[in-house]
PDB file of C-alpha atoms in Angstrom:
ATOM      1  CA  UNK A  23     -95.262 -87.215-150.283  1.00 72.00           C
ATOM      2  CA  UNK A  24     -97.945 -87.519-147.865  1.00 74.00           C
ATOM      3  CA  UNK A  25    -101.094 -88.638-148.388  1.00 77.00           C
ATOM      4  CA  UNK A  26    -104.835 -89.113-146.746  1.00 82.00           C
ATOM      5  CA  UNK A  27    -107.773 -91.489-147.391  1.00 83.00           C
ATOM      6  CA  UNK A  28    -110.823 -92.187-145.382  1.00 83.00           C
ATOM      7  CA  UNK A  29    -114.202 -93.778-146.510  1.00 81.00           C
ATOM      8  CA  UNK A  30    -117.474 -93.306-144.505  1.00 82.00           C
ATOM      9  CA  UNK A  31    -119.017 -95.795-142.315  1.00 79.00           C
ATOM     10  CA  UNK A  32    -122.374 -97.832-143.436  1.00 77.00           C
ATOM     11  CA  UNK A  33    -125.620 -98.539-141.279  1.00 82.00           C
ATOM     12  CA  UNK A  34    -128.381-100.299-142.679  1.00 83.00           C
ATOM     13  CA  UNK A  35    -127.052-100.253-146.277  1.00 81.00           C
ATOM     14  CA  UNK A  36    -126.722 -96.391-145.969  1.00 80.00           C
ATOM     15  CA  UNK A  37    -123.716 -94.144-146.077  1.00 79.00           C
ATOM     16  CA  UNK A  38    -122.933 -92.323-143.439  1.00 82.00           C
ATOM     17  CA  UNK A  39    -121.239 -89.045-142.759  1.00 83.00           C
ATOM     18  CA  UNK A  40    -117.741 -88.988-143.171  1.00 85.00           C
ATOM     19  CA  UNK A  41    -116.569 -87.668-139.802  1.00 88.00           C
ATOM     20  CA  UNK A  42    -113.007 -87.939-140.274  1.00 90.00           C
ATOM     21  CA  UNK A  43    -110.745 -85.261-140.763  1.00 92.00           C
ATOM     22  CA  UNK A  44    -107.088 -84.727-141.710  1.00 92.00           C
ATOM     23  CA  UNK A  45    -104.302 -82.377-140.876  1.00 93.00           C
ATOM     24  CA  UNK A  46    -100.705 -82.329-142.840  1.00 91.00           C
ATOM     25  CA  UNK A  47     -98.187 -79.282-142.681  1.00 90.00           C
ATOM     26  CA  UNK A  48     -95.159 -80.311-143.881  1.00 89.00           C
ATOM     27  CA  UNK A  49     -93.016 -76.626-142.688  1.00 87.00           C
ATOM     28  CA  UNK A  50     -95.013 -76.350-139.368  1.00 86.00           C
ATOM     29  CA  UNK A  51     -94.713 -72.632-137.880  1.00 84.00           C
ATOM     30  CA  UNK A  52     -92.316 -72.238-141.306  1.00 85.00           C
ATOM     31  CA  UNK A  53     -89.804 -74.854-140.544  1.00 85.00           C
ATOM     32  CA  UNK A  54     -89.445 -77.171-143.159  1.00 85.00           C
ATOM     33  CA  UNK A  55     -87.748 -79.684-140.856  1.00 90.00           C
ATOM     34  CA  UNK A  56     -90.808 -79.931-138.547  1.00 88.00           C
ATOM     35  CA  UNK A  57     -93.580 -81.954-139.826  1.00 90.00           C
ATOM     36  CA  UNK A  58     -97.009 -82.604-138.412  1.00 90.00           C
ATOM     37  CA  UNK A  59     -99.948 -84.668-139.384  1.00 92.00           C
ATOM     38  CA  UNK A  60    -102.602 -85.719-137.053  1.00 93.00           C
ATOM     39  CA  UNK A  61    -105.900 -87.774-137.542  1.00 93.00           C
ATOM     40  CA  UNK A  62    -109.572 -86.739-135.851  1.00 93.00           C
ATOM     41  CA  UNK A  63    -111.787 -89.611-135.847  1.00 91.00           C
ATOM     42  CA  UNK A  64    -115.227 -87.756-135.248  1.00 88.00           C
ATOM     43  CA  UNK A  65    -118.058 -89.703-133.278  1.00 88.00           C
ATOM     44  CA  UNK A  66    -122.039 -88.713-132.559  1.00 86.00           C
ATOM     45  CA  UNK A  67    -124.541 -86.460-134.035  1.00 86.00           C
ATOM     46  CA  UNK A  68    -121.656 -83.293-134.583  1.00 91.00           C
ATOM     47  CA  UNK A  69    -118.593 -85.887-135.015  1.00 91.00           C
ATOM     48  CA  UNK A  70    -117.720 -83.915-138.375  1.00 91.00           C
ATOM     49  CA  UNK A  71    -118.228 -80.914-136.911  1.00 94.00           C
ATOM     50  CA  UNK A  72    -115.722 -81.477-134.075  1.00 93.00           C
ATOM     51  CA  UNK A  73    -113.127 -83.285-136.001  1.00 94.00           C
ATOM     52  CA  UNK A  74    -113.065 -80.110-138.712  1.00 94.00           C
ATOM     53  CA  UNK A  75    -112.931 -77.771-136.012  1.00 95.00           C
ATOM     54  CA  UNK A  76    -109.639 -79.836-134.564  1.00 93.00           C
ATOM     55  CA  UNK A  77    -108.131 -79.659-137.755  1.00 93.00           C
ATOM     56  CA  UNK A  78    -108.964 -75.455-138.277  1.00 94.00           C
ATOM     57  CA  UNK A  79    -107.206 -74.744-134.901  1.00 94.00           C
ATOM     58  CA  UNK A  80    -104.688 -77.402-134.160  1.00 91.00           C
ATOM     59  CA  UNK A  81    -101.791 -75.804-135.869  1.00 89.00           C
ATOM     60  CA  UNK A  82    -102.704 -72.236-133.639  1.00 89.00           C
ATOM     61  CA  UNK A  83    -103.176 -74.250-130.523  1.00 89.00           C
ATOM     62  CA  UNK A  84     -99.897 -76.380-131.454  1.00 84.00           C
ATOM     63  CA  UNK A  85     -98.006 -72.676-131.776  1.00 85.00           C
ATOM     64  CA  UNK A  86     -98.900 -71.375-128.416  1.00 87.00           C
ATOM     65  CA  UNK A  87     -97.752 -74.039-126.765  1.00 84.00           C
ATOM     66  CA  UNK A  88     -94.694 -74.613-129.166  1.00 76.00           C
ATOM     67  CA  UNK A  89     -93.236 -71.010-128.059  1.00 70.00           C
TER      68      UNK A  89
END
């Protein structure tokens, strides 16, 4: 079993945005002995929007350059 867990930075007493973003396949490209999971640590004004974009392409970008 795999599992993710991030909590959102604080400035000032405030919450911030959680930028992080996850990424588990456990039957990458529909082999269930290949397993990836990756981590994007977002950063700056569109760190969540960067880190979620990562995580919506990285198993298409992974595939092109898997084959």
């Amino acid at each position: 079993t795999l599992d993710s867990r991030s909590v959102a930075g604080m400035t000032e007493g405030f919450s911030k945005v959680n930028q992080d973003s996850f990424y588990i396949n456990t039957k990458v490209m529909d082999r269930p002995q290949m397993t990836l999971v990756a981590c994007f640590d977002g950063h700056g004004m569109e760190g969540h929007r960067c880190s979620t974009f990562l995580k919506q392409n990285l198993l298409q970008v992974f595939a092109k350059c898997y084959n």
